[in-house]
PDB file of C-alpha atoms in Angstrom:
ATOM      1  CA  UNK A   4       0.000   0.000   0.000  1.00  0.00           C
ATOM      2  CA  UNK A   5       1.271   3.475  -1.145  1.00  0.00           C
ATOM      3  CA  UNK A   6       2.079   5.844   2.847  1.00  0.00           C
ATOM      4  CA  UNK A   7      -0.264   8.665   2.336  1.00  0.00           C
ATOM      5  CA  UNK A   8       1.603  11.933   1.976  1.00  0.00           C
ATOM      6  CA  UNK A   9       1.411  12.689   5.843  1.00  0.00           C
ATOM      7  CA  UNK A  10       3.590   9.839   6.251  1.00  0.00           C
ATOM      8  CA  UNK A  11       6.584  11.536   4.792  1.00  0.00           C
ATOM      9  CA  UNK A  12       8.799  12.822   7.744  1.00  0.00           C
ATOM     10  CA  UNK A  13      10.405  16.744   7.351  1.00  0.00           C
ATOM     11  CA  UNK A  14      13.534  16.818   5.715  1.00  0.00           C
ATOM     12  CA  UNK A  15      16.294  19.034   7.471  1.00  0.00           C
ATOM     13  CA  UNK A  16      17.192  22.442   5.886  1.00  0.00           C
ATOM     14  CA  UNK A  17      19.755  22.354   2.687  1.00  0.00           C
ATOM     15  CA  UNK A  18      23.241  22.728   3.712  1.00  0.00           C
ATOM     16  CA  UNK A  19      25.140  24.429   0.991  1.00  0.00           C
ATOM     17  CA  UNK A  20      28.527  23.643   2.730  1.00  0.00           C
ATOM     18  CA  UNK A  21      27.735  19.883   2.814  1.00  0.00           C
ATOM     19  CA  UNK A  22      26.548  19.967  -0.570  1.00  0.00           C
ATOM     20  CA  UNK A  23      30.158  21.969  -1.603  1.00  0.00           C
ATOM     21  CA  UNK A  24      31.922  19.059  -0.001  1.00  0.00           C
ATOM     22  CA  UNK A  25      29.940  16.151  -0.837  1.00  0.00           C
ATOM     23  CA  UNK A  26      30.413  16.959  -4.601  1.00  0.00           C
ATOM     24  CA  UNK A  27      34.304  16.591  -4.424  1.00  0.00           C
ATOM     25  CA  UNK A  28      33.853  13.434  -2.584  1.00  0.00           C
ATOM     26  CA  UNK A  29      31.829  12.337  -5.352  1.00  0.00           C
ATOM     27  CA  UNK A  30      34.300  13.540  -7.828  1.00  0.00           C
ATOM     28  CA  UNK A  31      37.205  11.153  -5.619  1.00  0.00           C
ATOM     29  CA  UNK A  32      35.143   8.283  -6.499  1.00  0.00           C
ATOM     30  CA  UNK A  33      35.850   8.276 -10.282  1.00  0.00           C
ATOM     31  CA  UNK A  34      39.789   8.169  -9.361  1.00  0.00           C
ATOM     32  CA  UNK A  35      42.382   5.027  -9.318  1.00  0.00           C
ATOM     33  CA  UNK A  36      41.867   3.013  -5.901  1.00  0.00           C
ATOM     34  CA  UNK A  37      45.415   3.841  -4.863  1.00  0.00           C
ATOM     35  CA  UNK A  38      45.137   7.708  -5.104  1.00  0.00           C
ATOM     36  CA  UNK A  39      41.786   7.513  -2.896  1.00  0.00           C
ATOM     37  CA  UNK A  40      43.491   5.396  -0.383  1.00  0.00           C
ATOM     38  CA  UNK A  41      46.168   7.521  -0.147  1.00  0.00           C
ATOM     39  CA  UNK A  42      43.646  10.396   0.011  1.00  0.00           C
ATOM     40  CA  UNK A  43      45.451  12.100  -2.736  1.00  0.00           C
ATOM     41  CA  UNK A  44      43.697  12.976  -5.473  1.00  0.00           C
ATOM     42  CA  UNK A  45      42.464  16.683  -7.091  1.00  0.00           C
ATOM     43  CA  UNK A  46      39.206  16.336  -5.611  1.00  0.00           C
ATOM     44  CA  UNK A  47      40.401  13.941  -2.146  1.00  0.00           C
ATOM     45  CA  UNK A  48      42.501  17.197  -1.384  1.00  0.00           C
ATOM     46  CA  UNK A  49      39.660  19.629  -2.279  1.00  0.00           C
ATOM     47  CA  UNK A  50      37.601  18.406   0.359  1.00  0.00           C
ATOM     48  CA  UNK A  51      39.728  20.119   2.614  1.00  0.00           C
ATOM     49  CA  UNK A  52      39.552  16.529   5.226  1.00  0.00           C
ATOM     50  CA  UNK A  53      42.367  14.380   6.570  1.00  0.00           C
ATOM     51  CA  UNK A  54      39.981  10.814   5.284  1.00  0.00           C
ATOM     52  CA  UNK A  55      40.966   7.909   6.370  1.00  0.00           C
ATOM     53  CA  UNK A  56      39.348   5.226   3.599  1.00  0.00           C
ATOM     54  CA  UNK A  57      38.490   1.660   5.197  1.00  0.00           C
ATOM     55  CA  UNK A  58      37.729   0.615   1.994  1.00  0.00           C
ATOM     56  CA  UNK A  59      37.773   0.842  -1.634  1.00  0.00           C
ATOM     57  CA  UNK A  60      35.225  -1.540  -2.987  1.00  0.00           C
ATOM     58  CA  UNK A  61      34.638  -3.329  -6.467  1.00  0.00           C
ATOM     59  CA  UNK A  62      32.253  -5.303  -7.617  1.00  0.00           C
ATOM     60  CA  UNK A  63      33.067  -6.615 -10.932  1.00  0.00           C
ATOM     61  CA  UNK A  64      29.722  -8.388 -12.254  1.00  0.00           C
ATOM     62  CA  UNK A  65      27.800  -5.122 -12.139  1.00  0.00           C
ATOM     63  CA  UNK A  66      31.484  -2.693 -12.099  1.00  0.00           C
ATOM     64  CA  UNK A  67      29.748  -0.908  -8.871  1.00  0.00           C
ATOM     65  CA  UNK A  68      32.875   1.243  -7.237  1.00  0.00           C
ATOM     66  CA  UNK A  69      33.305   3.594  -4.693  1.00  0.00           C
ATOM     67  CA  UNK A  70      34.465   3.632  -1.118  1.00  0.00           C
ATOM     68  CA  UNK A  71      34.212   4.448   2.673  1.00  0.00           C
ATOM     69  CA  UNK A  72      36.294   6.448   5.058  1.00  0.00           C
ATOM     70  CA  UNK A  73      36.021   8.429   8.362  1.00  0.00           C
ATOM     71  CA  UNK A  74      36.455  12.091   8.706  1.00  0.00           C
ATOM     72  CA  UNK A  75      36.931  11.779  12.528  1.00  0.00           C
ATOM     73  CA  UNK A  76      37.708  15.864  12.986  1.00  0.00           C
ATOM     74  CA  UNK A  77      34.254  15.901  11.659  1.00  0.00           C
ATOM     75  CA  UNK A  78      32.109  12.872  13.518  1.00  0.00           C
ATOM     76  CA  UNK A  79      31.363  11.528  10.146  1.00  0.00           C
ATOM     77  CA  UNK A  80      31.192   8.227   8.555  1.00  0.00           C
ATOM     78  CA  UNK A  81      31.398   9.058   4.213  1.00  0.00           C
ATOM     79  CA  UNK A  82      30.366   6.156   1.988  1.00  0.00           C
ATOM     80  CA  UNK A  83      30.646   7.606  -1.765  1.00  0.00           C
ATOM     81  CA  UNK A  84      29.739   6.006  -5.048  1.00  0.00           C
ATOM     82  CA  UNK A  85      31.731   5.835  -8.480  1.00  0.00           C
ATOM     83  CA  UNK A  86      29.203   6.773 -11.924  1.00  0.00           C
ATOM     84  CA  UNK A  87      29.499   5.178 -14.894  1.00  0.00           C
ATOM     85  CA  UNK A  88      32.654   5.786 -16.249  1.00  0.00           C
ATOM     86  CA  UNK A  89      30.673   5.790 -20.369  1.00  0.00           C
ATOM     87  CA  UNK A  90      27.666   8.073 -20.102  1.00  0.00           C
ATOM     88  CA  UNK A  91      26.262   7.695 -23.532  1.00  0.00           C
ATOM     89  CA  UNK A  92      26.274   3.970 -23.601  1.00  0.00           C
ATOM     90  CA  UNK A  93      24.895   3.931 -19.990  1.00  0.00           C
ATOM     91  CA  UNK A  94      22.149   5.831 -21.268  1.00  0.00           C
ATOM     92  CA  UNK A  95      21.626   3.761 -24.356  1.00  0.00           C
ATOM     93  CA  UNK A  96      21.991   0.056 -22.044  1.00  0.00           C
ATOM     94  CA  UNK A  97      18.948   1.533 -19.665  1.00  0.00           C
ATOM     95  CA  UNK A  98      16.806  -0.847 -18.835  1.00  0.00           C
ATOM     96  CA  UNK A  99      13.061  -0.290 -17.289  1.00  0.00           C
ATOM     97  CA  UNK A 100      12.605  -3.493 -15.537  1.00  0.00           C
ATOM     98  CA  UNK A 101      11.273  -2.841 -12.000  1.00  0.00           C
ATOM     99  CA  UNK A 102      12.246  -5.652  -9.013  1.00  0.00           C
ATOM    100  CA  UNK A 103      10.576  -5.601  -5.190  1.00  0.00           C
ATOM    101  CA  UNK A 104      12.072  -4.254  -2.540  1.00  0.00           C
ATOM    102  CA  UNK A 105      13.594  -6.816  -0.599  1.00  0.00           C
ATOM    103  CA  UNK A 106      13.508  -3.795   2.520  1.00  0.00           C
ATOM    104  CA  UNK A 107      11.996  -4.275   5.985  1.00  0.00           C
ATOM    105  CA  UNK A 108       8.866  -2.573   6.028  1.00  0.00           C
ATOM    106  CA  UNK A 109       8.450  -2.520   1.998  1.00  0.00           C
ATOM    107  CA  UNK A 110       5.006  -3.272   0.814  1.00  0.00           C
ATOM    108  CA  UNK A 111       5.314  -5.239  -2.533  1.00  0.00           C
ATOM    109  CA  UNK A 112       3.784  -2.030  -3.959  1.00  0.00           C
ATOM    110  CA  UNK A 113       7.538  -0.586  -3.540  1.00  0.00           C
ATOM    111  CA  UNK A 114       9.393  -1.130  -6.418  1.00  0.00           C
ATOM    112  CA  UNK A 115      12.831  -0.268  -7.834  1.00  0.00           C
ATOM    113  CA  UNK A 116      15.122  -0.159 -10.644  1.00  0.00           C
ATOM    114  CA  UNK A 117      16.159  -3.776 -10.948  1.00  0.00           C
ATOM    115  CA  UNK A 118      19.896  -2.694 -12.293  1.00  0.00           C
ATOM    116  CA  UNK A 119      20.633  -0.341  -9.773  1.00  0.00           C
ATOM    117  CA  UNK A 120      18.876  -2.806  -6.894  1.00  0.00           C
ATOM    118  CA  UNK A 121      21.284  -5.501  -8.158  1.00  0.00           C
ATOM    119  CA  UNK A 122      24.317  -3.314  -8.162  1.00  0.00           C
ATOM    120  CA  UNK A 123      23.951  -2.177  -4.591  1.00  0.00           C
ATOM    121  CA  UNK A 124      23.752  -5.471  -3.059  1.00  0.00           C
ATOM    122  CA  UNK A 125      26.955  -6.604  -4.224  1.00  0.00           C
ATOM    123  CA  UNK A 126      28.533  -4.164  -2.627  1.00  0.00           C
ATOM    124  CA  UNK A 127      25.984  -3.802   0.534  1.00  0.00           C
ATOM    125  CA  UNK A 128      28.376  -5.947   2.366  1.00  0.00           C
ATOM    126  CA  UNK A 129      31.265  -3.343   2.499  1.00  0.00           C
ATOM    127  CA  UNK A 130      29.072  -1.279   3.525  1.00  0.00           C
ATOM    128  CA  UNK A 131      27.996  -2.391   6.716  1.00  0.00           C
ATOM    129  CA  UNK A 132      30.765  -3.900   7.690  1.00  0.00           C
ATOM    130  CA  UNK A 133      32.944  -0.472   8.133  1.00  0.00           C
ATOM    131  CA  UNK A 134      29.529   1.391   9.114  1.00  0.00           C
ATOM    132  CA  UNK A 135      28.477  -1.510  12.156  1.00  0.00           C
ATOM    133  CA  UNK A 136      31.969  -1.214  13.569  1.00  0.00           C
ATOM    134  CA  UNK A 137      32.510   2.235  13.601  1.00  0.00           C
ATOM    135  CA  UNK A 138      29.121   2.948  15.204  1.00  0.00           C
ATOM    136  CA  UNK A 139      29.590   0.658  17.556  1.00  0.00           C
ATOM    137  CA  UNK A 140      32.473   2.877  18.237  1.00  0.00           C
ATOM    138  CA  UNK A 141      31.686   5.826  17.735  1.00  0.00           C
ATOM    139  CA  UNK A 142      27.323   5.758  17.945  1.00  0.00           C
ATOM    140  CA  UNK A 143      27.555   9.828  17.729  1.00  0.00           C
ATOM    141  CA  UNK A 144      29.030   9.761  14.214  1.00  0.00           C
ATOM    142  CA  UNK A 145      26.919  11.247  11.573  1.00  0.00           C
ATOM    143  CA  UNK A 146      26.590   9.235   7.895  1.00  0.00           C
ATOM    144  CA  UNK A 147      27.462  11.106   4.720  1.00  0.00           C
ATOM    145  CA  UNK A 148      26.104   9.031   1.667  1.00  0.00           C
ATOM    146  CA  UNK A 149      26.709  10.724  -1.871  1.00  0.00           C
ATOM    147  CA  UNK A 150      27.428  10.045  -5.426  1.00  0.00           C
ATOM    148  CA  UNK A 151      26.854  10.937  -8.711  1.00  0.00           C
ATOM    149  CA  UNK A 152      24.981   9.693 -11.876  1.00  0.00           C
ATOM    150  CA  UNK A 153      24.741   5.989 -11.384  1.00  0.00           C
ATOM    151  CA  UNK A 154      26.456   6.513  -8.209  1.00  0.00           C
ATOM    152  CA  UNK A 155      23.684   8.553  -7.271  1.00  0.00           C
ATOM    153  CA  UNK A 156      21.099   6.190  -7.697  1.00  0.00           C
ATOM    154  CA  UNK A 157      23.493   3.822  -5.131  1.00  0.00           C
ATOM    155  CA  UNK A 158      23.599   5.880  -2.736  1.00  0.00           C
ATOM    156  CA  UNK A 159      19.908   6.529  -2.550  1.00  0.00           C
ATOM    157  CA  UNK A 160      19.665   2.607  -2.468  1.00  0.00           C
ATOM    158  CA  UNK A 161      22.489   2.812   0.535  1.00  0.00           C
ATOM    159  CA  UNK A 162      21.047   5.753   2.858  1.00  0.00           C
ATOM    160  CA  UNK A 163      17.638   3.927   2.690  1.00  0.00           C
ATOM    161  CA  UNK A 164      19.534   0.811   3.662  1.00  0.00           C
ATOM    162  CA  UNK A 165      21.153   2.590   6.362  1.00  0.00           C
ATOM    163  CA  UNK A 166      18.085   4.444   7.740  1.00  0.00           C
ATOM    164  CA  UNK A 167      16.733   1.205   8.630  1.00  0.00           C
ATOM    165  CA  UNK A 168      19.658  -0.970   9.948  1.00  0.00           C
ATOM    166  CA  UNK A 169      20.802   2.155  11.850  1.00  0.00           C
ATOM    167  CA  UNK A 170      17.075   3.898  12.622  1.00  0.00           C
ATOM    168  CA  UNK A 171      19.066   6.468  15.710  1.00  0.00           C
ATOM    169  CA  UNK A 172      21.942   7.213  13.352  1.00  0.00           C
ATOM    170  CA  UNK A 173      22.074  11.001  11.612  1.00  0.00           C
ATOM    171  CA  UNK A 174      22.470  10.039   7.668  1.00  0.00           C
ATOM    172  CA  UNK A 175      22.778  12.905   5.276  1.00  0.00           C
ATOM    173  CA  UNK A 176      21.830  12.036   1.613  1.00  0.00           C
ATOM    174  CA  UNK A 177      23.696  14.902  -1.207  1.00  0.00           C
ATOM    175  CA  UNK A 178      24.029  13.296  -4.493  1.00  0.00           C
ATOM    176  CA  UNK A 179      24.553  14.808  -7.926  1.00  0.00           C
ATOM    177  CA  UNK A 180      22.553  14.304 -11.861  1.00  0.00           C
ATOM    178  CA  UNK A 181      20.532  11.811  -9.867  1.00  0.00           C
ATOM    179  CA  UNK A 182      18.639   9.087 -11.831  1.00  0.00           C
ATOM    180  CA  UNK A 183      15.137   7.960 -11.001  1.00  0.00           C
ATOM    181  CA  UNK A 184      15.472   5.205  -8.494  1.00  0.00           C
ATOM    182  CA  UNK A 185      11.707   3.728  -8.076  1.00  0.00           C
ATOM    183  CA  UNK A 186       8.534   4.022  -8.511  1.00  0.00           C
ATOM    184  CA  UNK A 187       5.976   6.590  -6.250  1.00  0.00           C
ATOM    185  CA  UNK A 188       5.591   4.206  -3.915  1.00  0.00           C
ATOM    186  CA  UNK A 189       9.731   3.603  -3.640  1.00  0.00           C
ATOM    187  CA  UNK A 190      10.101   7.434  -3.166  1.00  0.00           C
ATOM    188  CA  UNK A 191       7.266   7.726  -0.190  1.00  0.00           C
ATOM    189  CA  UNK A 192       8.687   4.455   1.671  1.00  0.00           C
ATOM    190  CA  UNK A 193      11.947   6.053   0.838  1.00  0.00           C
ATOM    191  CA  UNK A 194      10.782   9.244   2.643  1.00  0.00           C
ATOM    192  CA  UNK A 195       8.997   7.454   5.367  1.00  0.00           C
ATOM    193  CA  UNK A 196      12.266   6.915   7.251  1.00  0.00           C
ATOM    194  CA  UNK A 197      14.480   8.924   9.427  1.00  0.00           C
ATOM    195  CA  UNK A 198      17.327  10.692   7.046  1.00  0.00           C
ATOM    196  CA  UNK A 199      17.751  14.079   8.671  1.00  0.00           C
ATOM    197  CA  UNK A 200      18.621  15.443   5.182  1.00  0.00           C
ATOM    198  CA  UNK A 201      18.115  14.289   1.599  1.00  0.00           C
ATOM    199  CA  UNK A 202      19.091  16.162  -1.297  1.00  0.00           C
ATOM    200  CA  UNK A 203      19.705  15.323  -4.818  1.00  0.00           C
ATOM    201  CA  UNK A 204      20.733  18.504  -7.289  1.00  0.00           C
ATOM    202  CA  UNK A 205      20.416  18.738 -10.847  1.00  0.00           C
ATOM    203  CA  UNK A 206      22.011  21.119 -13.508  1.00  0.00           C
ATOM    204  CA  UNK A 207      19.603  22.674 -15.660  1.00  0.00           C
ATOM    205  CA  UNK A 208      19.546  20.338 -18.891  1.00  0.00           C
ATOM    206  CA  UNK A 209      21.294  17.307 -17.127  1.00  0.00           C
ATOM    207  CA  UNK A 210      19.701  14.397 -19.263  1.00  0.00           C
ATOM    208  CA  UNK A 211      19.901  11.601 -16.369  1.00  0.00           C
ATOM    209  CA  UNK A 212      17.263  13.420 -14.319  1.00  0.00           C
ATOM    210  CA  UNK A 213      14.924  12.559 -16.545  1.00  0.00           C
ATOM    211  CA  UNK A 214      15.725   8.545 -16.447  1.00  0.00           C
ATOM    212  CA  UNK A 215      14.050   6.240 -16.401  1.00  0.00           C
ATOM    213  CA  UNK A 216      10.974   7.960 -17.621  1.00  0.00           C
ATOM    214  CA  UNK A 217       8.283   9.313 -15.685  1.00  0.00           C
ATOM    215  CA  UNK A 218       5.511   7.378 -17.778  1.00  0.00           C
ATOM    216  CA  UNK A 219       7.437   4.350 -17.364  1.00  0.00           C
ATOM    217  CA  UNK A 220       6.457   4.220 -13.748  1.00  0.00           C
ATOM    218  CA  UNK A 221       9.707   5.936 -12.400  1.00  0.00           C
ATOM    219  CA  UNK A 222       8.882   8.801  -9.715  1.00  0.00           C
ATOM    220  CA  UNK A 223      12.147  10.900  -8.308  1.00  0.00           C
ATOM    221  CA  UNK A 224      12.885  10.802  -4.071  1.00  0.00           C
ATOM    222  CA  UNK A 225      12.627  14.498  -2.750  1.00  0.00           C
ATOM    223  CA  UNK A 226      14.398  16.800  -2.371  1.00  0.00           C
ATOM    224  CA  UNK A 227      15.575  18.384  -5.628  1.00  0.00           C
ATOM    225  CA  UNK A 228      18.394  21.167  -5.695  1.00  0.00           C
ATOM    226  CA  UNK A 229      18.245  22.483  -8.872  1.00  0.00           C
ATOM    227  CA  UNK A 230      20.393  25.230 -10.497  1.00  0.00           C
ATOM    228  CA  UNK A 231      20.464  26.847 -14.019  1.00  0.00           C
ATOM    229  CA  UNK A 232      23.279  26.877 -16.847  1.00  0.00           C
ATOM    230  CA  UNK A 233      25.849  29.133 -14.410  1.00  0.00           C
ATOM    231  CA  UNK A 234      26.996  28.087 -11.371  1.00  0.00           C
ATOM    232  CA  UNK A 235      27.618  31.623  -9.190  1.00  0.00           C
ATOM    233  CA  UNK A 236      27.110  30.490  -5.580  1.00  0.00           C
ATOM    234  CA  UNK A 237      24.536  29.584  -3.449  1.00  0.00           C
ATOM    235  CA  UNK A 238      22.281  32.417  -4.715  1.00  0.00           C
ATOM    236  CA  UNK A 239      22.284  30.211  -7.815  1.00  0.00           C
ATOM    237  CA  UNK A 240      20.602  27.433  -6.295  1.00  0.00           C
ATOM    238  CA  UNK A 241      16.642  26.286  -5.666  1.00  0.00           C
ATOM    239  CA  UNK A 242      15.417  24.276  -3.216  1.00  0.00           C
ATOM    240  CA  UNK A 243      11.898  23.182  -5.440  1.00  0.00           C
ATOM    241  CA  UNK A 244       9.225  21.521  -3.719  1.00  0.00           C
ATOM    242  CA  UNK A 245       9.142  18.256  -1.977  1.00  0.00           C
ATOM    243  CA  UNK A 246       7.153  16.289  -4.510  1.00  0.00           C
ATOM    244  CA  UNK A 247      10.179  15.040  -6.065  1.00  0.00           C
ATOM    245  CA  UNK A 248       8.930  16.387  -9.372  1.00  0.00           C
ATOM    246  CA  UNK A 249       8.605  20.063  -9.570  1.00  0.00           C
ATOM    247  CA  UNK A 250       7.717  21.349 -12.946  1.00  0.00           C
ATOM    248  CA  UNK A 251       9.524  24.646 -12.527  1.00  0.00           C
ATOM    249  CA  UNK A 252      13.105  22.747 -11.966  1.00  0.00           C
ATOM    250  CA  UNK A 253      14.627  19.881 -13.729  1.00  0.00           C
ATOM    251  CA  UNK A 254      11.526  18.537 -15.321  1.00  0.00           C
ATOM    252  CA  UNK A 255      10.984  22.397 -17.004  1.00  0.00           C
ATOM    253  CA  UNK A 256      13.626  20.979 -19.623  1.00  0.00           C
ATOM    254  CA  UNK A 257      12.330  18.520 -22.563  1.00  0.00           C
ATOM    255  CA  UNK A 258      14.184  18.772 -25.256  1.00  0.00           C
ATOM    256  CA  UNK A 259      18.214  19.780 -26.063  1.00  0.00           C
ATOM    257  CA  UNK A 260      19.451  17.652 -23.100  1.00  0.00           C
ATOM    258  CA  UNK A 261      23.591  18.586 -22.418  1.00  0.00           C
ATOM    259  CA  UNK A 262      25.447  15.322 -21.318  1.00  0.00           C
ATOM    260  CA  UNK A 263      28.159  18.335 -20.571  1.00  0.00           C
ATOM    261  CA  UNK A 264      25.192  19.747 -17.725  1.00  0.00           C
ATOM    262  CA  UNK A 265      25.602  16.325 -16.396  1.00  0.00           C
ATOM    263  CA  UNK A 266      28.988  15.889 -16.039  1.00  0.00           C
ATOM    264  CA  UNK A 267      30.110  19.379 -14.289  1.00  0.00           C
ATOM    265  CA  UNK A 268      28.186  20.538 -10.582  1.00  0.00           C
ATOM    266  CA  UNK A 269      28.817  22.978  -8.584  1.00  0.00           C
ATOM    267  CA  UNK A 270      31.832  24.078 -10.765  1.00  0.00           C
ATOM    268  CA  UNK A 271      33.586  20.521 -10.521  1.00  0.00           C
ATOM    269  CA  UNK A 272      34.039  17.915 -12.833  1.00  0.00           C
ATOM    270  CA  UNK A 273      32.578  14.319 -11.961  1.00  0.00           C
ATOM    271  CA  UNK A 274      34.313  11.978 -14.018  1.00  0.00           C
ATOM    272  CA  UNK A 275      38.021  10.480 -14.765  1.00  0.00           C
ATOM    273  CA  UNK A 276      39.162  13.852 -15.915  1.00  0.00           C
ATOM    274  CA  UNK A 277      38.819  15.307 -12.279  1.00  0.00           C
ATOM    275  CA  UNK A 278      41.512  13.036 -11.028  1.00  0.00           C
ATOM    276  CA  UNK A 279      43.834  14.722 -13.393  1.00  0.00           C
ATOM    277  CA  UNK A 280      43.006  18.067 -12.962  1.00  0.00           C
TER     278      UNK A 280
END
């Protein structure tokens, strides 16, 4: 059964300095494994933190990448997702196919992308084993999931994950070109549950916003950031409404898509090239 719209809990304000970060931790994901466990990298060292990565994690059936440190100046756990390294035939090898929820709590109304589903459980495991032990640790410490493109749809799969394994923890949810993850009923469960922020930006005519398609049952998770062609600050940015598709933001854009919107935010780069910058 769909929650009614009451069920939704009140996502926390829009923090323009998490976003800022979270989009060069993104950015790290698309380097080499030995530059992001060195913490070395263009955009490791933009981030401004001293990480210390637990993991670097590959899972070669479905080539899902990314990794998880601790910023322990900052009481924060960050688990951050690779994209797809070939945009145009990642868009072309879409798929549409929709699998249950396998989520405690899920009605079988709750469906998802069965691709992105499928990607995040391979690497679910690598997850929760650096999250269990260090909040077992440390149960103050905040959780930082982000990502971008296909990574983006991961980590949406991931801070769900988390908000119910880990119902006291604080999880913050920033990712970047976001794809549509689920169906309506996906995004209300998804917004059911105890993330004290979630926020997914788009750059005005960023194609992947608009995948999979609306009319083929795909409904976007709130909270959309959107911005226009220039990026000039925080002034720049909207915070649209929380029904995950507001027609004066992303969805305002139909035709003359820019794969280039998708792959800059926030003035950085998010792919390969950012490690070489």
């Amino acid at each position: 059964m769909v929650l009614p719209q009451t069920a939704r809990l009140a996502n926390g304000g829009f923090d323009y300095n998490i976003a800022l970060g979270s989009v060069n931790l993104s950015a790290a994901a698309y380097c080499d494994p030995s530059v992001i466990k060195a913490w070395s990298c263009p955009p490791c060292v933009g981030t401004g933190l001293a990480l210390d990565v637990k993991d670097v994690f590959h899972a070669s059936e479905t080539d899902t990448n990314g990794y998880i440190g601790i910023d322990e100046a900052g009481k924060r756990i960050i688990v951050a997702f690779q994209g797809t390294h070939d945009l145009t035939q990642w868009i072309d090898d879409l798929d549409f196919f929709k699998a249950d929820l396998q989520y405690p709590g899920a009605s079988s109304d709750v469906k998802v992308h069965s691709g992105f589903y499928k990607a995040y459980r391979q690497v679910k495991q690598n997850v929760d084993q650096v999250v269990n032990q260090t909040l077992f640790n440390n149960p103050e410490y905040t959780i930082l999931v982000t990502g971008h493109s296909l990574g983006a749809a991961l980590a949406a799969m991931c801070s769900l994950d988390l908000s119910i394994g880990h119902p006291q923890a604080r999880i913050l949810h920033y990712t970047y070109g976001q794809p549509r993850v689920g169906n309506q009923a996906f995004a209300q469960f998804y917004e059911s549950h105890n993330l004290a922020q979630h926020y997914r930006m788009t750059h005005n005519e960023d194609p992947v916003p608009h995948l999979p398609l609306e009319s083929m049952g795909f409904y976007h998770i709130s909270t959309e950031v959107y911005y226009g062609e220039k990026f000039e600050g925080q002034s720049s940015l909207k915070v649209c409404d929380g029904s995950g598709e507001d027609p004066n933001c992303s969805n305002q854009h139909w035709t003359d898509l820019k794969v280039s919107d998708h792959l800059n935010y926030l003035g950085q780069t998010l792919d390969t090239d950012a490690c070489h910058a």
